[in-house]
CSV table of C-alpha atoms in Angstrom, one decimal:
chain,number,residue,atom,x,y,z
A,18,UNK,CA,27.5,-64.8,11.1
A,19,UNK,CA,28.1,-62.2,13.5
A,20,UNK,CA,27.2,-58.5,12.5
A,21,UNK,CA,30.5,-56.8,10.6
A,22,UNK,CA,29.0,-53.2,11.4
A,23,UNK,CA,32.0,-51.1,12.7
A,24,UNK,CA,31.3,-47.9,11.2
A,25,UNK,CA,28.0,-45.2,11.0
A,26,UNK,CA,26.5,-46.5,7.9
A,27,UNK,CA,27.2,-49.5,6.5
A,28,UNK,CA,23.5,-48.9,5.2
A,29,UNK,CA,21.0,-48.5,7.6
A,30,UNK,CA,18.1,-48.7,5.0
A,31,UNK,CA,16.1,-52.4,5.3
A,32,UNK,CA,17.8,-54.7,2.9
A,33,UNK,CA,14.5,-55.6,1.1
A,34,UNK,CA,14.4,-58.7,-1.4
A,35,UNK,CA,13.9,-57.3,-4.8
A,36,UNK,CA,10.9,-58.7,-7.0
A,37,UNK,CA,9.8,-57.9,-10.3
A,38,UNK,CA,11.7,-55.3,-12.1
A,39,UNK,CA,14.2,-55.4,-9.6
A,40,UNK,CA,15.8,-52.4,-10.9
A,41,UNK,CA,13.3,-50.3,-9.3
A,42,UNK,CA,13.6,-51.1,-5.7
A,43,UNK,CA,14.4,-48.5,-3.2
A,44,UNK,CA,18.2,-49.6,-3.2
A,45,UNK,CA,20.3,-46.6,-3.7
A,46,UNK,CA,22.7,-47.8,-6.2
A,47,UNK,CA,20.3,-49.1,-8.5
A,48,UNK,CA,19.5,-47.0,-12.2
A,49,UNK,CA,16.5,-47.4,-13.3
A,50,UNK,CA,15.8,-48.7,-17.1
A,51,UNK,CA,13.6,-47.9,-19.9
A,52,UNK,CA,11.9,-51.4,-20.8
A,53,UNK,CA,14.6,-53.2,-23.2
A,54,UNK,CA,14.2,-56.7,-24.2
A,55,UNK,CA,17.8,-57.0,-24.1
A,56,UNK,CA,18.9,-56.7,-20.6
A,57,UNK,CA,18.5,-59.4,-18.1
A,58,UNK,CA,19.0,-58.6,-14.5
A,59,UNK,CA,20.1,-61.0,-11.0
A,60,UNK,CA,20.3,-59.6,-7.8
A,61,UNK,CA,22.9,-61.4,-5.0
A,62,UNK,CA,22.5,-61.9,-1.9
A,63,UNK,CA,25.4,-62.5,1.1
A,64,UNK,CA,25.5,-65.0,3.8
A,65,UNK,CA,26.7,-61.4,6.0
A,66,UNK,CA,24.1,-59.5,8.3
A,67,UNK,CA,24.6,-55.9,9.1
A,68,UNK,CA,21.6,-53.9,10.8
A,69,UNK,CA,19.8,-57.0,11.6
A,70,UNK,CA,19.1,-57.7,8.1
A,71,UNK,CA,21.2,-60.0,5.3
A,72,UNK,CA,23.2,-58.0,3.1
A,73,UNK,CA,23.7,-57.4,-0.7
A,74,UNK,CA,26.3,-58.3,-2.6
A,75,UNK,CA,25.6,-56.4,-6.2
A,76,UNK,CA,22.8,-56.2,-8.8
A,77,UNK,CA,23.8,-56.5,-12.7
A,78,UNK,CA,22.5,-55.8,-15.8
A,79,UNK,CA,23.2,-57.9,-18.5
A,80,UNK,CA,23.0,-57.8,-22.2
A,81,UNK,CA,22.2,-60.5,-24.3
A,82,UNK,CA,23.4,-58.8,-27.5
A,83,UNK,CA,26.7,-58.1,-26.2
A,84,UNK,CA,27.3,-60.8,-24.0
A,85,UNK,CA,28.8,-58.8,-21.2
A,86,UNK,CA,27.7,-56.6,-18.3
A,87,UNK,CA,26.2,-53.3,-19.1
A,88,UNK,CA,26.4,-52.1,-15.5
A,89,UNK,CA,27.2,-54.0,-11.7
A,90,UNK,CA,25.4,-51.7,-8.9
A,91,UNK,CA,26.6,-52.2,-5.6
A,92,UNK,CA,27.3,-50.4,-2.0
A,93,UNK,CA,30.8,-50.3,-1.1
A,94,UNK,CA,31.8,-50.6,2.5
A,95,UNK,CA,34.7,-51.6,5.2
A,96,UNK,CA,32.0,-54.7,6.2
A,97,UNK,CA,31.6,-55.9,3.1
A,98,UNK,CA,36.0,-57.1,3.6
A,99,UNK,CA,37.8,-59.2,5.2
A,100,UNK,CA,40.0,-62.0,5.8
A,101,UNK,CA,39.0,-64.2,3.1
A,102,UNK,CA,41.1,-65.7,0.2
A,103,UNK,CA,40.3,-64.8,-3.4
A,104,UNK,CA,37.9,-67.8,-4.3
A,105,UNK,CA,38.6,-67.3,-8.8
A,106,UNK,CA,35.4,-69.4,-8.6
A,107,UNK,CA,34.6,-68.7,-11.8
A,108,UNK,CA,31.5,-70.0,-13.4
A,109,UNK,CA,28.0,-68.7,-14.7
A,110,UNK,CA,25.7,-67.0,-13.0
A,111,UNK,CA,22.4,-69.0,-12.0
A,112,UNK,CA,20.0,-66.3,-12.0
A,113,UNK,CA,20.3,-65.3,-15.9
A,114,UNK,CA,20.2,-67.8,-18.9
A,115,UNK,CA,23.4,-69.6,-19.3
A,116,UNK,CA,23.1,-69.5,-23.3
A,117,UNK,CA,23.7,-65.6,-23.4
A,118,UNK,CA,26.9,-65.7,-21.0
A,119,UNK,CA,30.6,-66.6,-21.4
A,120,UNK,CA,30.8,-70.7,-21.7
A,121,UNK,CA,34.2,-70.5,-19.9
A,122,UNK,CA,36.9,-68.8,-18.2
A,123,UNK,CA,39.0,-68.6,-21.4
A,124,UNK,CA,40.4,-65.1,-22.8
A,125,UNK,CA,40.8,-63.5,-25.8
A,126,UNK,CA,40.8,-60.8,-28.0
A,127,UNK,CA,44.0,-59.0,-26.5
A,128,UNK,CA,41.9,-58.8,-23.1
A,129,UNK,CA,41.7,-60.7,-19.7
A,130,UNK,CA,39.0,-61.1,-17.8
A,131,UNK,CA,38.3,-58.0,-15.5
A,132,UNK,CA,35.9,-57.6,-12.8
A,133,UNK,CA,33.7,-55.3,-12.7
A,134,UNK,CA,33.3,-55.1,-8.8
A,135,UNK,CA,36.6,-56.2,-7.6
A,136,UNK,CA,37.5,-59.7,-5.9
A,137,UNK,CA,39.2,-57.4,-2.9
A,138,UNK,CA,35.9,-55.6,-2.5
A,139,UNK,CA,34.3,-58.4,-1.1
A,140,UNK,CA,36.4,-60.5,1.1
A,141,UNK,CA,34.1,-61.0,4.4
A,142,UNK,CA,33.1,-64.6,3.7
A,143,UNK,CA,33.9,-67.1,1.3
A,144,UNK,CA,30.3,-66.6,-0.4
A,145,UNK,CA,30.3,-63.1,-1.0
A,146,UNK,CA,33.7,-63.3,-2.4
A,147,UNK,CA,32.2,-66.3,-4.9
A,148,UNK,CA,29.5,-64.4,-6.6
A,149,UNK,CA,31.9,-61.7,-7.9
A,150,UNK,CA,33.6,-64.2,-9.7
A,151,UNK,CA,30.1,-64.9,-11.5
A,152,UNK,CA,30.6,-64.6,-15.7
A,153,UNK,CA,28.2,-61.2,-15.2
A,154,UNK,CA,30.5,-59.7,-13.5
A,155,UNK,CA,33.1,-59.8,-15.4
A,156,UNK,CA,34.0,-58.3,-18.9
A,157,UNK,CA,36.9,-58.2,-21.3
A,158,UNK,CA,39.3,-55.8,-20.8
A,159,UNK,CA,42.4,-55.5,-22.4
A,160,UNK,CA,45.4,-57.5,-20.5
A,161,UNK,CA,48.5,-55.0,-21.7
A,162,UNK,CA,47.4,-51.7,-20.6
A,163,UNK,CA,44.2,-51.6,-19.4
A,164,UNK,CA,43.2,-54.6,-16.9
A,165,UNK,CA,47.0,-55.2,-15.5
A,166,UNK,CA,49.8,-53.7,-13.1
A,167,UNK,CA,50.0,-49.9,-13.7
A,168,UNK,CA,47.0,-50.2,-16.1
A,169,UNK,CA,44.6,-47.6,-16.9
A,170,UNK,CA,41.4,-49.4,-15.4
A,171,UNK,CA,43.4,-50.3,-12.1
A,172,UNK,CA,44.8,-47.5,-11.1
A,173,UNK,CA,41.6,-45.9,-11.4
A,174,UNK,CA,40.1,-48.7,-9.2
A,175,UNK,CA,43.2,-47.9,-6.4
A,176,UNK,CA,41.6,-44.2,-7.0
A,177,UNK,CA,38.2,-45.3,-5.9
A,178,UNK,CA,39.7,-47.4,-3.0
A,179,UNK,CA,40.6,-44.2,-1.5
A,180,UNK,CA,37.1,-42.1,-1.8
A,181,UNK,CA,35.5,-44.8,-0.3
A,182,UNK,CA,34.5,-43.8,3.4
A,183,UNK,CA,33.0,-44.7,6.8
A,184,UNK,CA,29.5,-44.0,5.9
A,185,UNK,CA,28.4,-46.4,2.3
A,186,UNK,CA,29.7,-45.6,-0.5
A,187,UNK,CA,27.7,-46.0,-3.7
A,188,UNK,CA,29.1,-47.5,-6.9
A,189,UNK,CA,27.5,-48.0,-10.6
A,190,UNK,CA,30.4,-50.0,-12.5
A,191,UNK,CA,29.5,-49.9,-16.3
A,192,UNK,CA,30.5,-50.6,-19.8
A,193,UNK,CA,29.4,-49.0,-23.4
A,194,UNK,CA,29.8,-50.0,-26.9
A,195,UNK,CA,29.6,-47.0,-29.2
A,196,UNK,CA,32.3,-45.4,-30.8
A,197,UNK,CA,34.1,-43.1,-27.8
A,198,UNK,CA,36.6,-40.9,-27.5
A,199,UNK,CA,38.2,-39.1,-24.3
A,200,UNK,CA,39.5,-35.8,-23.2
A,201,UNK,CA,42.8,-37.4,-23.8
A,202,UNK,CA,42.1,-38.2,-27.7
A,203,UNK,CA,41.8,-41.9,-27.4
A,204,UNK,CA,39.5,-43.5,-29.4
A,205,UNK,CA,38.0,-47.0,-29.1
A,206,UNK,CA,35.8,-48.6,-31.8
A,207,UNK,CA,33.5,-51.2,-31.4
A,208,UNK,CA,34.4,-54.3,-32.3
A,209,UNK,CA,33.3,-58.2,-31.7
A,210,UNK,CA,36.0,-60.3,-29.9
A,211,UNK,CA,36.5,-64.1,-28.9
A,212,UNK,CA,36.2,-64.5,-25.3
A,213,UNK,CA,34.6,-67.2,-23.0
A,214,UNK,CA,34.8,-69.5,-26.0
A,215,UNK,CA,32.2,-67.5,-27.4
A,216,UNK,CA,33.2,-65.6,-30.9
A,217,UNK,CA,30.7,-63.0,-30.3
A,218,UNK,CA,31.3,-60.9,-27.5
A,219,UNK,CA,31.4,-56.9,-27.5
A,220,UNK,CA,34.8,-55.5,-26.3
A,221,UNK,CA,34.2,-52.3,-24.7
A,222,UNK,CA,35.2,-48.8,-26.0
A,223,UNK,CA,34.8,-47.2,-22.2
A,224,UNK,CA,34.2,-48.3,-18.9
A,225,UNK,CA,33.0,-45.7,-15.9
A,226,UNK,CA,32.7,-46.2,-12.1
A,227,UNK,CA,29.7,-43.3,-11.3
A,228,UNK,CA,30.0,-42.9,-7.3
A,229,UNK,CA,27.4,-41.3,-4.8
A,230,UNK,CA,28.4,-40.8,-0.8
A,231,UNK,CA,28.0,-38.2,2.0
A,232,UNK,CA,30.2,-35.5,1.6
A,233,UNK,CA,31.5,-36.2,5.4
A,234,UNK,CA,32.0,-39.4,4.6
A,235,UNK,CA,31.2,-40.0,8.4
A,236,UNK,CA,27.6,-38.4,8.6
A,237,UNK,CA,26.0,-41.8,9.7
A,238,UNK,CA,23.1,-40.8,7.8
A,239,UNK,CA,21.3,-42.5,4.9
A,240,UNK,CA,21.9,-41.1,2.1
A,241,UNK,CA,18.4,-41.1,1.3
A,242,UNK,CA,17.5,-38.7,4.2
A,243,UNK,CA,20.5,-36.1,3.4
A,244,UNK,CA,20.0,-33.0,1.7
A,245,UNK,CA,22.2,-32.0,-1.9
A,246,UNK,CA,24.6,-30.0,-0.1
A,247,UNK,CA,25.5,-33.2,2.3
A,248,UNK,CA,26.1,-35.4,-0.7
A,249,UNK,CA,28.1,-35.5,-3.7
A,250,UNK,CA,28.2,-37.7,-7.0
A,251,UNK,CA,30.5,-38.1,-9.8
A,252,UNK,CA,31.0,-40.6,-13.1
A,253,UNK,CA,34.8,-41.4,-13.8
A,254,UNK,CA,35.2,-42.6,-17.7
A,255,UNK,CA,38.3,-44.4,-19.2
A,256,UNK,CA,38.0,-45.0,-22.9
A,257,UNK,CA,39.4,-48.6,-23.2
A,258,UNK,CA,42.4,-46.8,-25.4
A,259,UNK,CA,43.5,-45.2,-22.2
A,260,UNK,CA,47.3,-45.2,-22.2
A,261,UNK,CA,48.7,-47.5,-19.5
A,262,UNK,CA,50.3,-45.6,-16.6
A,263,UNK,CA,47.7,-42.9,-16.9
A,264,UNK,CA,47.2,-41.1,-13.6
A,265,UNK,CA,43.4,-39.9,-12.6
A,266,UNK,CA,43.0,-36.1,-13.4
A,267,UNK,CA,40.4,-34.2,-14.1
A,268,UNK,CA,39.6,-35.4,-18.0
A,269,UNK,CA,38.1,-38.5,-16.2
A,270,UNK,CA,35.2,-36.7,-14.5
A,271,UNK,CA,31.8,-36.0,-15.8
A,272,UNK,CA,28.9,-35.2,-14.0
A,273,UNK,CA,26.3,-38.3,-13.7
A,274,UNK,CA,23.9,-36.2,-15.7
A,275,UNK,CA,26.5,-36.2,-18.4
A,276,UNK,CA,27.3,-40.3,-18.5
A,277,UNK,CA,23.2,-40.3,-18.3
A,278,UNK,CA,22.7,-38.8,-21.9
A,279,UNK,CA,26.0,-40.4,-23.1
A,280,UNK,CA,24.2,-44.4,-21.8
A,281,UNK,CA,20.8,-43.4,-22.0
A,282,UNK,CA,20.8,-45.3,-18.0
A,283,UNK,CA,19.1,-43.4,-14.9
A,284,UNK,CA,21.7,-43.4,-11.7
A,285,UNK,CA,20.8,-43.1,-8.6
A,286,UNK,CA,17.2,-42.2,-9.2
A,287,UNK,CA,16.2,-43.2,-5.9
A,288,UNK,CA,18.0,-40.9,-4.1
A,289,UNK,CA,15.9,-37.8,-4.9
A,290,UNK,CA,18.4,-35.0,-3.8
A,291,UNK,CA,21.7,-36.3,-5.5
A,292,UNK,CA,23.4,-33.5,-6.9
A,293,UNK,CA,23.6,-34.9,-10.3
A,294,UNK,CA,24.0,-31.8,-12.5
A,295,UNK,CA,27.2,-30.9,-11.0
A,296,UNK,CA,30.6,-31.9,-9.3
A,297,UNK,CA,33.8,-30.2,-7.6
A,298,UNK,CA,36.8,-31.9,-9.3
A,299,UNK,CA,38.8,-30.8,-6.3
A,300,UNK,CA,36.7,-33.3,-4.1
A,301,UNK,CA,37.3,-36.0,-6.1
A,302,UNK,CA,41.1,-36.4,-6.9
């Protein structure tokens, strides 16, 4: 494949090939876990090369009591898309035991099936554009208001789209379970749905994108060299209650230190100086 590297940084780091607790790598999107027999995780790989090296597509954590994604980890990018038709090859993932995922593409529950890293994201080859159509990457999300056109959950996806720049762009994309409520007085309750031709999957009560890039957006820098004041990080939540039509404001951010003690998940531990304890709102929206 021929190198789709256009731009400063479509992450100059070496691409290593995880091992192990493959959380822990030196990949910048990645949190970091306390041990919990309930999460199983997969790593996937592109058939694209940027830098010299083959690229990543996303990591995920996924939980066997829920039967859905706790969180996709992945670096967004202009290389990363293309030209290529959405695949909707839908189907298990191979790298995580089929028994605890969806048996099917079926829906239920009120919901459809949503992505968690979006089939437009990842449009440069016909492979890359497969594994996001993998059963971990996707988790029931509901198919009036949330997950459709004008829905709570897309237009905050078209909000990302923009903030993502010419250097990478770092992306956590993450569920929870627990009783939630927003800054707009939704509430979501847990609750177990049919979905996959399974009868026991978790619905979501909130979903969050947390995001990490250069404040430039064109620094060409790692973000792994740059100091705090040349980055800048940022959780967006949307309880699943979130009112269709409902623009992106300021009652969707929290700081990444925040969503950490509301998950109890580590983001972007391996980039040391993320400013995680604070955000501008007027950078964001």
């Amino acid at each position: 494949n021929p190198d789709p590297d256009p731009d400063p940084d479509p992450d100059p780091d070496p691409t290593p090939t995880p091992s192990g607790n493959i959380y822990r790598t030196g990949w910048a999107e990645l949190p970091i876990e306390a041990e919990n027999s309930d999460y199983y995780y997969a790593h996937h790989m592109t058939d694209l090369t940027m830098k010299g090296n083959r690229a990543r597509n996303y990591t995920v954590c996924y939980s066997a009591k829920h039967h859905c994604p706790v969180w996709v980890a992945a670096p967004r990018h202009s290389a990363y898309e293309g030209s290529t038709n959405r695949t909707d090859a839908y189907q298990q993932d191979p790298q995580i035991p089929s028994n605890i995922q969806y048996y099917s593409k079926s829906t239920g529950g009120g919901c459809n099936k949503g992505h968690m890293l979006g089939s437009a994201e990842r449009t440069a080859s016909s492979t890359t554009n497969k594994q996001v159509f993998y059963y971990t990457n996707i988790a029931p999300q509901y198919s009036s208001t949330f997950n459709t056109g004008g829905g709570a959950w897309n237009i905050l996806e078209d909000h990302i789209d923009e903030l993502v720049c010419r250097d990478t762009t770092y992306v956590v994309i993450g569920t929870y379970f627990e009783k939630y409520t927003d800054k707009y007085g939704n509430t979501a309750y847990p609750k177990k749905i049919e979905f996959g031709d399974r009868s026991d999957v978790s619905c979501p009560t909130m979903f969050y994108y947390a995001v990490l890039r250069t404040k430039s957006g064109n620094s060409g820098k790692s973000v792994l060299n740059c100091s705090s004041s040349e980055l800048k990080c940022v959780a967006f939540v949307r309880c699943h209650e979130c009112e269709k039509g409902t623009k992106v404001q300021s009652k969707d951010l929290i700081s990444i230190e925040e969503l950490e003690r509301l998950t109890g998940h580590t983001f972007f531990a391996n980039v040391k100086n993320a400013p995680k304890s604070t955000y501008n709102a007027s950078e964001w929206l």
